Amino acid sequence: PRLPGSELHGQAVLSLFTAGVSAGGAFADGAGDWAVSARRGNMDYYLDLFNSDLGEPDYYDLYAHTGRRINEWLAVSANSLLFDDRITAFDNDQEEEAVADYRDEYHWLRFDLGAPDGLGGRVLAAYTHLESERSGTAELPGVGSGTLHDERHFTIRSLQADGWWRIGARTLLQAGAEWRQQDGWYSYQDEAEFELLFLTPGAPTSPTRTRSLTVEPSGHQAAAYLNWRLEPAAAFAADLGLRWDTESLAPDDDSHWSPRAVLMWRPREDTRLRLGWGRYYQAQAINELQVPDGEREYQRAQRATHYVASAEHELTPALTLRTELYRKEYDRPFARHENLLNTLVVLPELKPDRILITPDEAVSEGAEISLNYEAGSVSGWLSYSHSRVRDRVDGEWLHRSWDQRDYVSAGWNWRGARWEASMAATWHRGWPTSEVELQTLEPFPLVDVAKRNASRISDYLRIDARVARRFEFESAGELTAFIEVTNLINRANDCCVEYQLEDEELEEVFLDVEATNSIELVPSVGVVWKF
């Protein structure tokens, strides 16, 4: 959240996408501050304007803050952040309908501590409440049909403390601890009938299914860390850390110790070299249990080891070159459920291509090179990355569905006395997909699946642009009017794959598989008033 300033200030925004207002200021001669913000999403109006049949999304959020400095070593603040969403969504053919309500509340008290001799710290006490309700129906000829109802409630109470002690000019000690108490409730029911089944591990094996699950998890998570930052010389710095984690949601999950280290060397004033290594444990949050897929127990914490090396060199005062190599090794990744062909669907659980993936290990690795330019009113960037992320399942390495082999992005910004303009471009190889074909119709339509994610859909290219004009008003602030266009070239980028059994004039039944497009050209106009 944006921090308030010492004087009354704020802004209001109105566009095709959103409408909102925020304000902030100070009181008690600057010892206290306050801020409020409210925003509404306008996507429902936007879709009506363009006669879209995608659905009716309603979105709201509210933020409030007030703080007070008690004395030289203590400041206190209270904060709240609320989200309220209601979404009615359809697929392109109006054959699926889902209604979802989400409400998230975050409330926290923050105590900032400071003392002479380089001592400082903060304490956060927080309360979080998350709830959602989702229901839907699907009638997909040649695929399947079904209904579902999904309701969830979660409460999280947490306490976090961090402290630091600066010893001299070149050493900093940091330590902290965190505790969370979590309670939740899942209630899920569905009925599904499939008109075909996929011959691949983890896919449904029966043409009908009925589920009714209620899960009431409760547990805690705790962590503590110690970090030592030292600079033995002007050209060398290091961060050495150790973290401890434990949690009780997953059965038989032990405590975990995670050492980390980062080294930085500056051989010249314009060059910085960094090496990083660390072990990380990630436990499932209480709201991450895949109950709609039949899961009842949390998995043990996922463990990853990270290796990172980077070099940064200032070619000129305005131009910086950066390169980075990374590798992340997961030796006990989470099992997960995902859809084999179409990952952007309204009701993923009601599809026959929903599969369980249980990797033995996983690797994410890549390299990136980028140029950043900034001089006066002009700035820009150009970057290229080559990467891959894979799972090893039953001895075979398979690409994950979000694997991006090659990725290029570029952007340019210009800001003048009254006008400003920007443009950004993104290109990457097509998303991974799997080749499928109809194997037999008797006794039931069965679809054979080649090696998972061994093929790719078409490459992705998008160019976005923005032009804005500022108007200065001496007593009323500044007004900015803007025009934005997403996907300026109106390219029909493939996002996913749809499938269904087709009957060609009652003579031949075949499996129709085709790529579908993501959102094409999206314009927007709006104004921002700063006062």
C-alpha positions as MATLAB code, in Angstrom:
seq = 'PRLPGSELHGQAVLSLFTAGVSAGGAFADGAGDWAVSARRGNMDYYLDLFNSDLGEPDYYDLYAHTGRRINEWLAVSANSLLFDDRITAFDNDQEEEAVADYRDEYHWLRFDLGAPDGLGGRVLAAYTHLESERSGTAELPGVGSGTLHDERHFTIRSLQADGWWRIGARTLLQAGAEWRQQDGWYSYQDEAEFELLFLTPGAPTSPTRTRSLTVEPSGHQAAAYLNWRLEPAAAFAADLGLRWDTESLAPDDDSHWSPRAVLMWRPREDTRLRLGWGRYYQAQAINELQVPDGEREYQRAQRATHYVASAEHELTPALTLRTELYRKEYDRPFARHENLLNTLVVLPELKPDRILITPDEAVSEGAEISLNYEAGSVSGWLSYSHSRVRDRVDGEWLHRSWDQRDYVSAGWNWRGARWEASMAATWHRGWPTSEVELQTLEPFPLVDVAKRNASRISDYLRIDARVARRFEFESAGELTAFIEVTNLINRANDCCVEYQLEDEELEEVFLDVEATNSIELVPSVGVVWKF';
ca = [
       0.000    0.000    0.000;
       1.100    3.533   -0.780;
       2.426    5.407    2.252;
       0.757    8.734    3.079;
       2.676   11.985    2.859;
       2.897   14.923    5.211;
       0.239   16.986    3.413;
      -3.278   16.266    2.212;
      -3.097   14.588   -1.168;
      -4.957   12.074   -3.272;
      -6.024   10.947   -6.684;
      -9.100    9.783   -8.546;
      -9.072    7.485  -11.563;
     -11.786    6.668  -14.075;
     -11.273    4.363  -17.048;
     -12.999    1.583  -18.929;
     -11.319   -0.888  -16.561;
     -11.539    0.763  -13.142;
     -12.848    3.670  -11.054;
     -11.371    4.661   -7.734;
     -10.306    7.341   -5.334;
      -7.567    7.550   -2.706;
      -6.482   10.208   -0.221;
      -3.984   10.605    2.566;
      -2.502   13.144    4.913;
      -1.134   13.899    8.364;
      -2.432   15.059   11.747;
      -1.075   15.977   15.190;
       1.575   18.250   13.678;
       2.933   15.431   11.534;
       3.100   12.821   14.302;
       0.204   10.903   12.785;
      -0.831    9.937    9.263;
      -3.830    8.419    7.519;
      -4.762    7.004    4.118;
      -7.905    5.571    2.510;
      -8.488    4.054   -0.905;
     -11.538    2.591   -2.636;
     -11.735    1.059   -6.087;
     -14.274   -0.615   -8.344;
     -13.599   -2.744  -11.398;
     -15.484   -1.687  -14.539;
     -15.040   -4.897  -16.518;
     -18.787   -5.583  -16.346;
     -19.482   -2.292  -18.134;
     -16.600   -2.947  -20.515;
     -17.949   -6.339  -21.571;
     -21.443   -4.905  -22.005;
     -20.023   -2.099  -24.165;
     -18.493   -4.599  -26.582;
     -21.429   -7.070  -26.387;
     -19.203   -9.759  -24.938;
     -20.678  -13.041  -23.741;
     -17.754  -13.915  -21.457;
     -19.590  -13.029  -18.261;
     -20.287  -10.400  -15.619;
     -17.353   -9.636  -13.287;
     -17.838   -7.324  -10.280;
     -14.789   -6.298   -8.251;
     -14.278   -3.972   -5.286;
     -11.472   -3.253   -2.857;
     -10.996   -0.961    0.134;
      -7.868    0.040    2.049;
      -7.536    2.104    5.233;
      -4.524    3.101    7.316;
      -3.866    5.259   10.321;
      -0.631    5.600   12.260;
       0.901    7.597   15.075;
       4.461    8.100   16.267;
       4.352    7.767   20.058;
       7.918    8.875   20.747;
      11.387    8.672   19.196;
      11.561    4.884   19.421;
       7.972    3.714   18.872;
       5.426    4.184   16.060;
       2.100    2.327   15.790;
      -0.233    1.855   12.820;
      -3.498    0.035   12.098;
      -4.342   -1.204    8.596;
      -7.161   -2.977    6.767;
      -7.431   -4.313    3.216;
     -10.631   -5.858    1.834;
     -11.465   -7.477   -1.515;
     -14.939   -8.425   -2.671;
     -15.417  -10.144   -6.042;
     -18.411  -11.703   -7.748;
     -17.893  -13.320  -11.119;
     -20.346  -14.931  -13.491;
     -18.285  -16.532  -16.268;
     -19.065  -18.456  -19.454;
     -16.966  -20.277  -21.986;
     -16.942  -19.146  -25.629;
     -19.881  -21.389  -26.615;
     -22.059  -20.646  -23.552;
     -21.860  -24.360  -22.663;
     -20.318  -23.736  -19.232;
     -21.490  -21.323  -16.575;
     -19.837  -20.630  -13.235;
     -20.734  -18.199  -10.464;
     -18.049  -17.401   -7.905;
     -17.987  -15.108   -4.870;
     -14.739  -14.226   -3.106;
     -14.210  -12.092   -0.026;
     -10.764  -11.554    1.495;
     -10.083   -9.492    4.627;
      -6.653   -8.539    5.971;
      -6.267   -6.562    9.207;
      -2.940   -5.857   10.888;
      -1.289   -3.813   13.600;
       2.301   -2.743   13.084;
       4.751   -1.543   15.745;
       7.986    0.045   14.485;
      10.790    0.140   17.030;
      13.952    2.181   16.943;
      16.729    2.864   19.408;
      20.200    4.383   19.434;
      23.302    2.326   18.608;
      21.808    0.893   15.386;
      19.056   -1.168   17.019;
      15.645   -1.458   15.408;
      12.762   -3.763   14.705;
       9.092   -4.228   13.957;
       6.233   -6.369   15.212;
       3.186   -7.324   13.107;
      -0.016   -8.805   14.524;
      -2.416   -9.812   11.757;
      -5.829  -11.364   11.223;
      -6.874  -12.781    7.839;
     -10.238  -14.155    6.774;
     -10.744  -15.744    3.341;
     -14.010  -17.102    2.040;
     -15.306  -18.181   -1.347;
     -18.293  -19.908   -2.883;
     -18.329  -21.340   -6.396;
     -21.007  -23.207   -8.321;
     -21.443  -24.127  -11.946;
     -22.838  -26.355  -14.644;
     -21.331  -27.780  -17.823;
     -23.077  -29.230  -20.863;
     -20.305  -29.918  -23.375;
     -21.429  -32.086  -26.322;
     -18.749  -34.585  -27.173;
     -16.878  -33.962  -23.909;
     -19.051  -34.343  -20.823;
     -21.446  -32.677  -18.411;
     -21.758  -32.037  -14.716;
     -22.469  -29.732  -11.801;
     -20.446  -28.622   -8.802;
     -20.678  -26.565   -5.615;
     -17.568  -25.457   -3.755;
     -17.552  -23.463   -0.489;
     -14.513  -22.496    1.618;
     -13.731  -20.454    4.731;
     -10.307  -19.814    6.300;
      -9.064  -17.840    9.292;
      -5.382  -17.096    9.844;
      -3.954  -15.370   12.921;
      -0.291  -14.455   12.773;
       2.413  -12.733   14.783;
       5.719  -11.670   13.230;
       8.735   -9.977   14.813;
      11.897   -8.757   13.085;
      14.920   -7.045   14.579;
      18.271   -5.722   13.397;
      21.464   -4.478   14.924;
      23.990   -2.488   12.915;
      27.490   -3.109   14.269;
      29.764   -0.446   12.891;
      29.541    0.648    9.275;
      30.050   -2.755    7.628;
      28.074   -5.333    9.649;
      24.355   -5.885   10.112;
      22.724   -8.672   12.125;
      19.072   -9.502   11.426;
      16.800  -11.949   13.220;
      13.118  -12.702   13.237;
      10.343  -15.149   14.017;
       6.814  -15.814   12.795;
       3.869  -17.835   14.077;
       0.550  -18.607   12.359;
      -2.561  -20.341   13.654;
      -4.834  -21.503   10.809;
      -8.350  -22.922   10.737;
     -10.409  -23.754    7.674;
     -13.407  -25.500    6.203;
     -13.950  -27.035    2.761;
     -17.287  -28.285    1.468;
     -17.328  -29.672   -2.067;
     -19.809  -31.678   -4.134;
     -19.854  -32.545   -7.818;
     -21.399  -34.933  -10.321;
     -19.722  -35.536  -13.672;
     -20.362  -37.664  -16.752;
     -17.686  -38.006  -19.435;
     -18.317  -38.876  -23.090;
     -14.689  -39.934  -23.573;
     -11.703  -40.902  -21.438;
      -7.980  -40.244  -21.845;
      -5.459  -43.100  -21.769;
      -2.789  -41.379  -19.685;
      -1.626  -41.812  -16.060;
      -3.634  -39.826  -13.521;
      -6.715  -39.282  -15.743;
     -10.256  -40.387  -14.755;
     -10.892  -44.077  -15.413;
     -14.694  -44.098  -15.039;
     -17.247  -42.271  -17.244;
     -19.243  -41.183  -14.181;
     -18.236  -39.665  -10.864;
     -19.923  -38.340   -7.731;
     -18.000  -36.569   -4.977;
     -19.074  -35.118   -1.652;
     -16.252  -33.995    0.605;
     -16.016  -31.986    3.814;
     -12.602  -31.201    5.261;
     -11.932  -29.083    8.369;
      -8.164  -28.504    8.645;
      -6.509  -26.808   11.594;
      -2.868  -26.287   12.441;
      -0.008  -23.902   12.858;
       3.137  -22.764   11.059;
       6.200  -21.287   12.742;
       9.528  -19.988   11.466;
      12.642  -18.189   12.637;
      15.692  -16.832   10.844;
      19.106  -15.295   11.435;
      21.010  -13.311    8.811;
      24.498  -11.786    8.901;
      25.320   -9.113    6.339;
      28.969   -8.063    6.228;
      31.182   -5.914    4.025;
      34.800   -6.739    4.847;
      35.934   -4.432    2.019;
      34.369   -1.777   -0.181;
      34.363   -4.148   -3.170;
      32.999   -7.225   -1.376;
      29.769   -8.005    0.512;
      28.073  -11.150    1.753;
      24.761  -12.293    3.198;
      24.855  -15.494    5.274;
      21.568  -16.783    6.622;
      19.843  -19.682    8.324;
      16.082  -20.299    8.541;
      14.026  -22.811   10.544;
      10.454  -23.832    9.615;
       7.887  -26.144   11.084;
       4.159  -26.740   10.491;
       1.455  -29.130   11.602;
      -1.027  -29.182    8.696;
       0.783  -32.001    6.883;
       1.017  -35.273    8.811;
       4.520  -36.458    9.755;
       6.249  -33.343    8.367;
       9.428  -32.584   10.329;
      11.132  -29.297   11.124;
      13.371  -27.932    8.385;
      16.652  -26.007    8.379;
      17.526  -23.847    5.377;
      20.976  -22.283    4.954;
      21.442  -19.483    2.362;
      24.382  -17.419    1.126;
      24.836  -14.544   -1.331;
      28.216  -13.076   -2.305;
      28.783   -9.823   -4.211;
      32.103   -8.670   -5.684;
      32.700   -5.365   -7.434;
      36.014   -5.725   -9.355;
      35.447   -2.286  -10.909;
      33.237    0.639  -10.073;
      30.948   -0.149  -13.023;
      30.766   -3.951  -12.573;
      29.010   -6.164  -10.004;
      29.209   -9.964   -9.804;
      26.877  -12.010   -7.604;
      26.674  -15.668   -6.571;
      23.780  -17.085   -4.615;
      22.930  -20.475   -3.121;
      20.120  -21.469   -0.819;
      17.784  -24.177    0.337;
      14.093  -23.382    0.594;
      11.122  -25.245    2.062;
       7.597  -24.306    0.992;
       4.635  -25.731    2.877;
       1.103  -25.777    1.522;
      -1.014  -22.941    2.842;
      -4.299  -23.886    4.471;
      -6.252  -22.693    1.391;
      -4.131  -24.683   -1.122;
      -5.538  -28.172   -0.561;
      -6.965  -29.503   -3.866;
     -10.193  -30.782   -2.323;
     -12.110  -30.564   -5.670;
      -9.745  -33.272   -6.950;
     -10.403  -35.544   -3.981;
      -7.428  -34.527   -1.829;
      -7.969  -34.717    1.944;
      -4.444  -34.451    3.374;
      -1.762  -31.796    3.010;
       1.546  -32.770    1.471;
       4.871  -32.412    3.216;
       6.806  -29.225    2.520;
       8.355  -28.913   -0.927;
      12.156  -28.582   -0.888;
      14.198  -26.683   -3.468;
      17.855  -25.772   -3.839;
      18.604  -22.569   -5.754;
      21.795  -21.624   -7.593;
      22.051  -18.119   -9.090;
      24.930  -16.255  -10.763;
      24.650  -12.787  -12.254;
      26.841  -10.063  -13.711;
      25.909   -6.409  -14.124;
      28.029   -3.938  -16.086;
      27.457   -0.260  -16.854;
      28.395    0.104  -20.523;
      27.734    3.844  -20.347;
      26.199    6.073  -17.670;
      22.828    5.468  -19.378;
      23.143    1.849  -20.538;
      23.420   -1.217  -18.256;
      23.996   -4.829  -19.323;
      22.878   -7.653  -17.041;
      23.228  -11.409  -17.418;
      21.948  -14.119  -15.110;
      22.106  -17.905  -14.857;
      19.865  -19.874  -12.502;
      18.989  -23.435  -11.604;
      16.374  -24.617   -9.098;
      16.324  -28.284   -8.106;
      13.170  -29.654   -6.474;
      13.777  -33.043   -4.919;
      10.306  -33.473   -3.410;
       7.865  -31.389   -5.470;
       4.152  -31.290   -4.750;
       1.822  -33.643   -6.572;
      -0.733  -31.548   -8.441;
      -3.853  -31.773  -10.583;
      -4.105  -29.886  -13.865;
      -5.847  -30.138  -17.208;
      -3.927  -31.861  -19.962;
      -5.064  -29.739  -22.938;
      -7.014  -26.659  -21.901;
      -5.804  -24.993  -18.712;
      -8.035  -21.880  -19.092;
     -11.478  -23.332  -18.488;
     -14.354  -22.227  -16.302;
     -14.866  -25.553  -14.480;
     -11.627  -27.569  -14.738;
     -12.754  -30.383  -12.424;
     -15.574  -31.380  -14.786;
     -13.272  -32.233  -17.716;
     -12.063  -35.738  -18.610;
      -8.527  -34.420  -19.319;
      -8.041  -33.482  -15.650;
      -4.984  -35.482  -14.539;
      -2.902  -36.088  -11.420;
       0.839  -35.409  -11.835;
       3.190  -36.927   -9.237;
       6.775  -35.931  -10.075;
       9.733  -37.571   -8.369;
      11.800  -34.422   -8.862;
      11.741  -31.215  -10.896;
      14.239  -28.738  -12.343;
      13.830  -25.131  -13.424;
      16.834  -23.575  -15.167;
      17.630  -20.792  -17.558;
      19.715  -17.829  -18.656;
      18.739  -14.219  -19.252;
      20.488  -11.244  -20.817;
      19.043   -7.735  -20.685;
      19.865   -4.137  -21.596;
      18.385   -1.201  -19.692;
      18.608    2.397  -20.901;
      17.696    5.565  -19.017;
      18.727    9.088  -20.004;
      16.652   12.150  -19.331;
      13.087   11.765  -20.578;
      13.713    8.473  -22.433;
      14.061    4.968  -20.999;
      13.786    1.478  -22.379;
      14.752   -2.162  -22.063;
      15.431   -5.251  -24.129;
      15.735   -8.746  -22.667;
      15.997  -12.345  -23.861;
      15.732  -15.491  -21.766;
      16.191  -19.156  -22.572;
      14.738  -21.473  -19.957;
      12.918  -24.688  -19.230;
      11.062  -26.245  -16.319;
      10.591  -30.009  -16.219;
       9.268  -32.811  -14.017;
      10.707  -36.305  -13.829;
       7.791  -38.734  -13.695;
       8.476  -42.481  -13.638;
      12.008  -41.903  -14.930;
      10.948  -39.645  -17.850;
      11.560  -35.878  -18.053;
       8.443  -33.916  -19.093;
       7.948  -30.183  -19.668;
       5.564  -28.384  -17.359;
       2.571  -26.660  -18.942;
       3.998  -23.180  -18.242;
       7.431  -23.938  -19.716;
       8.771  -21.039  -21.866;
      11.763  -22.085  -23.956;
      12.501  -18.650  -25.501;
      11.161  -15.297  -24.314;
      11.842  -11.764  -25.597;
      10.519   -8.509  -24.184;
      11.235   -4.901  -25.113;
       9.868   -1.552  -24.076;
      10.277    2.173  -24.583;
       9.065    5.138  -22.510;
       9.162    8.868  -23.203;
       7.996   11.629  -20.868;
       7.849   15.228  -22.005;
       6.658   18.435  -20.426;
       2.998   17.643  -21.182;
       2.917   14.410  -23.179;
       4.108   10.899  -22.420;
       4.125    7.718  -24.478;
       5.160    4.113  -23.984;
       5.213    0.880  -25.928;
       5.989   -2.697  -24.921;
       6.365   -5.904  -26.907;
       6.405   -9.539  -25.789;
       7.212  -12.678  -27.771;
       7.687  -16.244  -26.649;
       7.515  -19.759  -28.003;
       4.116  -21.386  -27.940;
       2.898  -23.096  -24.787;
       3.502  -26.848  -24.461;
       0.682  -29.196  -25.395;
       0.122  -32.911  -25.933;
      -0.737  -34.749  -29.134;
      -3.907  -36.844  -28.814;
      -5.894  -39.099  -31.108;
      -9.011  -41.206  -30.862;
      -8.003  -44.844  -30.363;
     -11.337  -46.647  -30.191;
     -15.075  -46.119  -29.792;
     -15.856  -49.492  -28.238;
     -16.775  -50.211  -25.551;
     -16.246  -46.507  -24.770;
     -14.495  -43.640  -26.620;
     -10.846  -43.723  -25.534;
      -8.238  -41.089  -26.463;
      -4.568  -42.033  -26.752;
      -2.054  -39.456  -25.470;
       1.494  -39.077  -26.790;
       4.330  -37.886  -24.560;
       2.892  -35.141  -22.371;
       3.779  -31.568  -23.383;
       6.120  -32.733  -26.153;
       4.489  -30.426  -28.749;
       3.724  -26.715  -28.792;
       0.978  -24.435  -30.027;
       1.830  -21.369  -32.139;
       4.183  -18.635  -30.919;
       2.868  -15.683  -28.923;
       3.379  -12.025  -29.879;
       1.788   -8.964  -28.295;
       2.434   -5.220  -28.573;
       0.885   -2.749  -26.121;
       0.880    1.051  -26.372;
      -0.084    4.016  -24.193;
      -0.295    7.778  -24.860;
      -1.125   10.323  -22.163;
      -1.496   14.097  -21.862;
      -1.080   16.010  -18.579;
      -2.944   19.202  -17.699;
      -1.722   21.397  -14.834;
      -4.194   23.325  -12.663;
      -2.606   25.594  -10.075;
      -5.093   25.035   -7.270;
      -6.813   21.863   -8.437;
      -3.796   19.622   -9.058;
      -2.938   17.657  -12.184;
      -5.186   15.820  -14.629;
      -3.845   13.108  -16.937;
      -5.907   11.745  -19.822;
      -4.693    8.516  -21.426;
      -5.400    6.021  -24.181;
      -4.163    2.427  -23.870;
      -4.307   -0.432  -26.335;
      -3.457   -4.017  -25.414;
      -2.488   -6.267  -28.343;
      -2.182   -3.323  -30.721;
      -1.684   -5.532  -33.809;
      -4.818   -7.548  -32.938;
      -2.946  -10.832  -33.169;
      -5.005  -13.950  -32.485;
      -2.573  -15.638  -30.098;
      -3.301  -19.277  -29.322;
      -3.660  -19.900  -25.615;
      -4.928  -23.433  -25.271;
      -6.469  -26.457  -26.940;
     -10.116  -27.482  -27.061;
     -11.407  -30.927  -27.987;
     -14.674  -32.822  -28.525;
     -16.101  -35.846  -30.297;
     -17.751  -34.888  -33.576;
     -20.214  -36.892  -35.658;
     -19.848  -36.072  -39.359;
     -23.368  -36.525  -40.762;
     -23.823  -39.663  -38.655;
     -21.222  -41.492  -40.752;
     -17.921  -41.102  -38.939;
     -17.086  -40.134  -35.378;
     -13.767  -38.346  -34.921;
     -11.945  -36.332  -32.265;
     -11.902  -32.638  -33.170;
      -8.860  -30.889  -31.628;
      -8.131  -27.205  -32.278;
      -6.252  -24.342  -30.673;
      -8.279  -21.424  -29.297;
      -7.319  -17.756  -29.073;
      -6.703  -15.530  -26.096;
      -8.197  -12.024  -25.903;
      -7.445   -9.944  -28.992;
      -7.216   -6.114  -29.244;
      -8.377   -4.419  -26.019;
      -8.655   -0.592  -25.981;
      -9.110    1.612  -22.936;
      -9.386    5.331  -22.175;
      -9.358    7.100  -18.847;
      -8.336   10.019  -16.682;
      -6.318   10.334  -13.475;
      -6.699   13.421  -11.295;
      -4.007   14.042   -8.678;
      -4.704   16.653   -6.018;
];
